[in-house]
Short mmCIF file of C-alpha atoms in Angstrom, two decimals:
data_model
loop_
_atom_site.label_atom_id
_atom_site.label_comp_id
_atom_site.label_asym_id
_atom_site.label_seq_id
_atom_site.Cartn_x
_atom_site.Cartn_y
_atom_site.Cartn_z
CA UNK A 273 -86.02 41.65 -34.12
CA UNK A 274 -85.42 38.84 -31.71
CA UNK A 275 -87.54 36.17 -33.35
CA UNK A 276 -86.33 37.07 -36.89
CA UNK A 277 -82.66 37.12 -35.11
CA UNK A 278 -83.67 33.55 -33.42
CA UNK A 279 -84.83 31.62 -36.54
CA UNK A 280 -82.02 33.02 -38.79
CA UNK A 281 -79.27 31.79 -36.20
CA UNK A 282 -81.08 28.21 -36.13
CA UNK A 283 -80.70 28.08 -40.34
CA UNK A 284 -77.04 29.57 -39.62
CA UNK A 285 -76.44 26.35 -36.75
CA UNK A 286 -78.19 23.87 -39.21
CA UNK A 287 -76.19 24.78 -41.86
CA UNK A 288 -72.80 24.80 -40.06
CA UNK A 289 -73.81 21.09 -38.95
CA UNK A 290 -75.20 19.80 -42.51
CA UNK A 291 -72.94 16.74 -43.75
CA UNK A 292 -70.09 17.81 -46.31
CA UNK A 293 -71.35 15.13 -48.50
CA UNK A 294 -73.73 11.99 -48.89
CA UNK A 295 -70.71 9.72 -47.90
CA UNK A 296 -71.23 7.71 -44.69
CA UNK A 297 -68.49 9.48 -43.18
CA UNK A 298 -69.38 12.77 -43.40
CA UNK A 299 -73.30 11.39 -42.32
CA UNK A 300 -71.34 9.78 -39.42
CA UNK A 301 -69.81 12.90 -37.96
CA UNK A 302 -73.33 14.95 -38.15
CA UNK A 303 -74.94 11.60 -36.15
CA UNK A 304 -72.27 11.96 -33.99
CA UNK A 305 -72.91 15.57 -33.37
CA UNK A 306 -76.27 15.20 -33.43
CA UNK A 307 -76.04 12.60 -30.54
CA UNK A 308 -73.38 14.11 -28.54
CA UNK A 309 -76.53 16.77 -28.10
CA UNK A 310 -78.42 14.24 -25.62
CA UNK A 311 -75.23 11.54 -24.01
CA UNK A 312 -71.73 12.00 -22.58
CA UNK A 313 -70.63 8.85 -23.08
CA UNK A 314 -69.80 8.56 -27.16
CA UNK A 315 -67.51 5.79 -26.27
CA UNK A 316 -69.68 2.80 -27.87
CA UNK A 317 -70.24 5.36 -31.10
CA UNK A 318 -66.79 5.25 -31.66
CA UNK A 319 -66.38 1.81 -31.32
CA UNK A 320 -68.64 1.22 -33.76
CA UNK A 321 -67.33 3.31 -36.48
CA UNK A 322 -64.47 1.66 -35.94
CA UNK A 323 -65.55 -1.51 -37.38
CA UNK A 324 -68.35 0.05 -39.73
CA UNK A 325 -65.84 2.30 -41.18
CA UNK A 326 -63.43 0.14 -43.44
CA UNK A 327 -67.23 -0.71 -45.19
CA UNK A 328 -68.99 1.92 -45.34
CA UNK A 329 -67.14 5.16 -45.25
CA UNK A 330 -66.47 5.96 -49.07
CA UNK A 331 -70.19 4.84 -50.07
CA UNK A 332 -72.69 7.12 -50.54
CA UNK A 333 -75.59 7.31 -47.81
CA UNK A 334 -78.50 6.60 -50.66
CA UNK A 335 -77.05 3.33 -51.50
CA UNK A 336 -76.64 1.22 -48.32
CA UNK A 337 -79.26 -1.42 -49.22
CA UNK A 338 -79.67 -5.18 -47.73
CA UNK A 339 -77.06 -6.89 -49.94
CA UNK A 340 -74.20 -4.49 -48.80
CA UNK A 341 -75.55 -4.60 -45.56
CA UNK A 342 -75.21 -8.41 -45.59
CA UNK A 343 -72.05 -8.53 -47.16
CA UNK A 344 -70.73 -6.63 -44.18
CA UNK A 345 -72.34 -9.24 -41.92
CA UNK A 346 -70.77 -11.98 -43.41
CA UNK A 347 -67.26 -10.31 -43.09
CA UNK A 348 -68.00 -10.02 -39.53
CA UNK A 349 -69.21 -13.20 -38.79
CA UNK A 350 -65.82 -14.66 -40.56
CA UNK A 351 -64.23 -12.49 -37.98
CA UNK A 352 -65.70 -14.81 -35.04
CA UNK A 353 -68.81 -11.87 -34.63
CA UNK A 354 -71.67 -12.87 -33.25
CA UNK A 355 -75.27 -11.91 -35.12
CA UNK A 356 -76.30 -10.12 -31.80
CA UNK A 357 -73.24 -8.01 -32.43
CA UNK A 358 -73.39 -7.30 -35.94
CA UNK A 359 -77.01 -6.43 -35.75
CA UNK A 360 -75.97 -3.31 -33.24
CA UNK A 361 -73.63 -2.19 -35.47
CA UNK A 362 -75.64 -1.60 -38.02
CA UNK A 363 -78.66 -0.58 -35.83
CA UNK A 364 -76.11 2.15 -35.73
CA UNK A 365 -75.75 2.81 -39.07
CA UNK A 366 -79.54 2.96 -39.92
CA UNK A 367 -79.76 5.31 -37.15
CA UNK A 368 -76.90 7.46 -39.05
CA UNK A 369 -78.87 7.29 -42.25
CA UNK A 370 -82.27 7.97 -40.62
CA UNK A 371 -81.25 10.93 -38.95
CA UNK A 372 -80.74 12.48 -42.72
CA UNK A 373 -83.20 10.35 -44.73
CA UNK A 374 -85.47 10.18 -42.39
CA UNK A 375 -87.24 6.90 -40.78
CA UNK A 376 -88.73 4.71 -43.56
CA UNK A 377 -86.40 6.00 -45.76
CA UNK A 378 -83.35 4.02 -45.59
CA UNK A 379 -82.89 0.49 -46.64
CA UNK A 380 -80.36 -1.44 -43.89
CA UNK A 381 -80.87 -4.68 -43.01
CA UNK A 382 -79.91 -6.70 -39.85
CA UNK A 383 -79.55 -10.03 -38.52
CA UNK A 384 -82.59 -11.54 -36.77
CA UNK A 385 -82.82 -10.55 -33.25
CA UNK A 386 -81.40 -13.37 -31.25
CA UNK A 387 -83.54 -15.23 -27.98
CA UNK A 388 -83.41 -13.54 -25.03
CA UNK A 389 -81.05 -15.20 -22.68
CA UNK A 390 -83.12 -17.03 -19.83
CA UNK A 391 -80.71 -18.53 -17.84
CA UNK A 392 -80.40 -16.85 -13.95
CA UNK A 393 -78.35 -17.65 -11.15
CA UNK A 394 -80.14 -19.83 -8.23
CA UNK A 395 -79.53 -18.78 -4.71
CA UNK A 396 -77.20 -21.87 -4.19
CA UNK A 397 -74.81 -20.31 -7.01
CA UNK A 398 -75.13 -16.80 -5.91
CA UNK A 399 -74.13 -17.82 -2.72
CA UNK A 400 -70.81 -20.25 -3.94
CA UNK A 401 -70.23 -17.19 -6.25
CA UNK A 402 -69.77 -14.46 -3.51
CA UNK A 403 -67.78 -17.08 -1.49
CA UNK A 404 -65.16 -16.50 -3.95
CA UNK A 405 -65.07 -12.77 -4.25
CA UNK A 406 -62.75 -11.54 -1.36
CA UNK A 407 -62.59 -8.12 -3.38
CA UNK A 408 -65.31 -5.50 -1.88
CA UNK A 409 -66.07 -3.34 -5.05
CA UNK A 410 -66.99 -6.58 -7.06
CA UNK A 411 -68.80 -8.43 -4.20
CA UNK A 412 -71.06 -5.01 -3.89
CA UNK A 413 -71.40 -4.78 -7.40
CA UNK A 414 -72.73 -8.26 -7.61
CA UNK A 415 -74.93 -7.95 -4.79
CA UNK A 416 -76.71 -4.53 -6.58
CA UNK A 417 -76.69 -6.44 -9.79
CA UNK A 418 -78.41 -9.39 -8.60
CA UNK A 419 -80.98 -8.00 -5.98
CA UNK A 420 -81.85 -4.23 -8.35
CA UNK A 421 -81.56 -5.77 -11.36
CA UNK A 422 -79.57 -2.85 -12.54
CA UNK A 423 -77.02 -2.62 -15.56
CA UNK A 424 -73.68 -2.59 -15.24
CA UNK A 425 -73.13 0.81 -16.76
CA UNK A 426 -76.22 2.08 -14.08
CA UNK A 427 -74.05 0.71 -11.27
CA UNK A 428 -71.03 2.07 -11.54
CA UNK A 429 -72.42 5.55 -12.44
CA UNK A 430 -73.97 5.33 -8.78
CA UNK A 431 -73.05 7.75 -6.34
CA UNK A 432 -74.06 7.60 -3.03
CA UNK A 433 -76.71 10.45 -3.33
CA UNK A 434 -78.54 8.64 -5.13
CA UNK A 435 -79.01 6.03 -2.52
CA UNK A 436 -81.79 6.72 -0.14
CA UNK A 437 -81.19 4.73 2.86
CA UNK A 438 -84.44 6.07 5.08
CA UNK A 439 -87.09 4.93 2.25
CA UNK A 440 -84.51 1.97 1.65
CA UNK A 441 -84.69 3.10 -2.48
CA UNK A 442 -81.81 3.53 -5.19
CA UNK A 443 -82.44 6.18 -7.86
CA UNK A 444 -80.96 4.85 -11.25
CA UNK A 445 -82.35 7.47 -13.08
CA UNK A 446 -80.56 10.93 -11.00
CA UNK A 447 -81.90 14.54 -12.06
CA UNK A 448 -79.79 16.12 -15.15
CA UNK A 449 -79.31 12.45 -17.16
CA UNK A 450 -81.35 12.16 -20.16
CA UNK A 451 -83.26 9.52 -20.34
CA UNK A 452 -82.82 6.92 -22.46
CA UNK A 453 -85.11 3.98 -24.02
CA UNK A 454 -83.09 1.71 -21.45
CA UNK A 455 -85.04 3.15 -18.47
CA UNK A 456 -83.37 3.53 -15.33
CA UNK A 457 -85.66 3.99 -12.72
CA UNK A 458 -85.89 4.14 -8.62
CA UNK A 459 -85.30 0.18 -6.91
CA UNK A 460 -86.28 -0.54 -3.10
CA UNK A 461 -83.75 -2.14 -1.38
CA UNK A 462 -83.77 -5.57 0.25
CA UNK A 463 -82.24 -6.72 3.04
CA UNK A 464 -79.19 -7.78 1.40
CA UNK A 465 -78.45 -4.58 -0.37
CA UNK A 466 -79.09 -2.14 2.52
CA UNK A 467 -76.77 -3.98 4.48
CA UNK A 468 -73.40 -4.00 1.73
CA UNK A 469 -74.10 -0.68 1.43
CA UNK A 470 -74.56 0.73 4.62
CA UNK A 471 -71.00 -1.39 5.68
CA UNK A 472 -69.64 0.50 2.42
CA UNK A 473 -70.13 3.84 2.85
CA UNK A 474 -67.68 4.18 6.37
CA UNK A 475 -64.78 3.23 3.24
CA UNK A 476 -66.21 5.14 1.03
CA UNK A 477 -63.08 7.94 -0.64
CA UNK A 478 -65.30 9.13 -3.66
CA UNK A 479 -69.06 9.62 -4.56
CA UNK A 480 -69.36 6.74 -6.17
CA UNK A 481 -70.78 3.50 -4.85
CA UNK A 482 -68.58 1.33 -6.63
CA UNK A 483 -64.56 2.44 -6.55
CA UNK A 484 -61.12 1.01 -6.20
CA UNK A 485 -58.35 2.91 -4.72
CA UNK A 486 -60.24 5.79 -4.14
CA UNK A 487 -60.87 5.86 -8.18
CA UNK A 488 -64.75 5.34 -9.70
CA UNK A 489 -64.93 2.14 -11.00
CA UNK A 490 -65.25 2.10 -15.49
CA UNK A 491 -65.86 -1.53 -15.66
CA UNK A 492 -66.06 -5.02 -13.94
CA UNK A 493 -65.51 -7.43 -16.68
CA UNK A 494 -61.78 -8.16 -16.10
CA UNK A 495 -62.52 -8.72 -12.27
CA UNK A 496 -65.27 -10.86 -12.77
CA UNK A 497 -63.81 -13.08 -15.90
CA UNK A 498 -60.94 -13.71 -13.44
CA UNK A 499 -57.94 -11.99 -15.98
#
């Protein structure tokens, strides 16, 4: 019977991926499982267990409450961490626990959100900033950045069918990618844009918009800080 067959292999799948234990870790690797379902990218889960790990790893899911979630704040604020920081991390961990308590259920505390950041470049500085940028994948980047709006992670994941240069649109948000609560959506183009890409794609040696020696592009900060 195909149903029958159906639900027994989804008890069979559920029980293969139930946690060995109630200890973080074992919660950890189902979460990570469970995630690796819906994103490619694990990169910033792993980096995360890193530094939840030494913590939280031997305890027992159940018990995480706001005093051992503070405690770990405070070690990682002694460490030089910011609050904005700390709070992902454990925005991490309470999704971990949710996933097998369920939401409501779990007791982690985080810092307070911190202000959102209000400080933008004028035109004056954007201009003096490209001045100094003699190196084309960063001055495009900055240009997309500035006039779409667009994270950095959006940008260099842009290939060039995504640009549409006859309705002058980018599509942040191409077919296949699950969307996220981040939202990437389609931009229009200014004037500015259209015309760094457009003298871009002649050079282009890959499908995405932003490379260096014919290589995609995985981040900017080094460039941009100067190292």
């Amino acid at each position: 019977d195909k149903g029958l067959a159906e639900a027994r292999a989804r008890l069979i799948m559920s029980s293969l991926n139930r946690p060995a234990s109630d200890r973080v870790e074992d919660l950890w690797t189902s979460y990570v499982q469970d995630r690796a379902k819906e994103i490619s990218d694990l990169s910033r889960l792993k980096y995360a267990w890193k530094v939840l790990a030494p913590f939280f790893a031997d305890r027992l899911g159940h018990t995480i409450d706001h005093d051992l979630c503070r405690e770990y704040a405070k070690n990682r604020k002694r460490l030089g961490r910011a609050d904005s920081t700390v709070r992902i991390e454990l925005e991490y961990l309470r999704a971990c626990l949710n996933l097998k308590y369920g939401r409501g259920n779990t007791h982690v505390w985080t810092p307070p959100q911190s202000k959102p950041r209000s400080r933008y470049l004028n035109k004056d500085e954007l201009e003096k900033l490209l001045d100094h940028v003699s190196t084309p994948h960063i001055r495009l980047f900055i240009i997309l950045a500035v006039t779409t709006g667009a994270r950095m992670k959006s940008i260099l994941g842009l290939k060039w069918e995504q640009v549409d240069f006859k309705h002058r649109a980018i599509n942040y948000a191409p077919a296949g990618r699950h969307q996220t609560n981040k939202r990437e959506t389609e931009v229009p183009m200014n004037g500015r844009a259209l015309m760094a890409l457009e003298e871009a794609v002649p050079a282009a040696l890959t499908d995405y918009v932003i490379e260096w020696d014919g290589q995609p592009v995985k981040s900017v900060k080094k460039a941009i800080r100067g190292d």
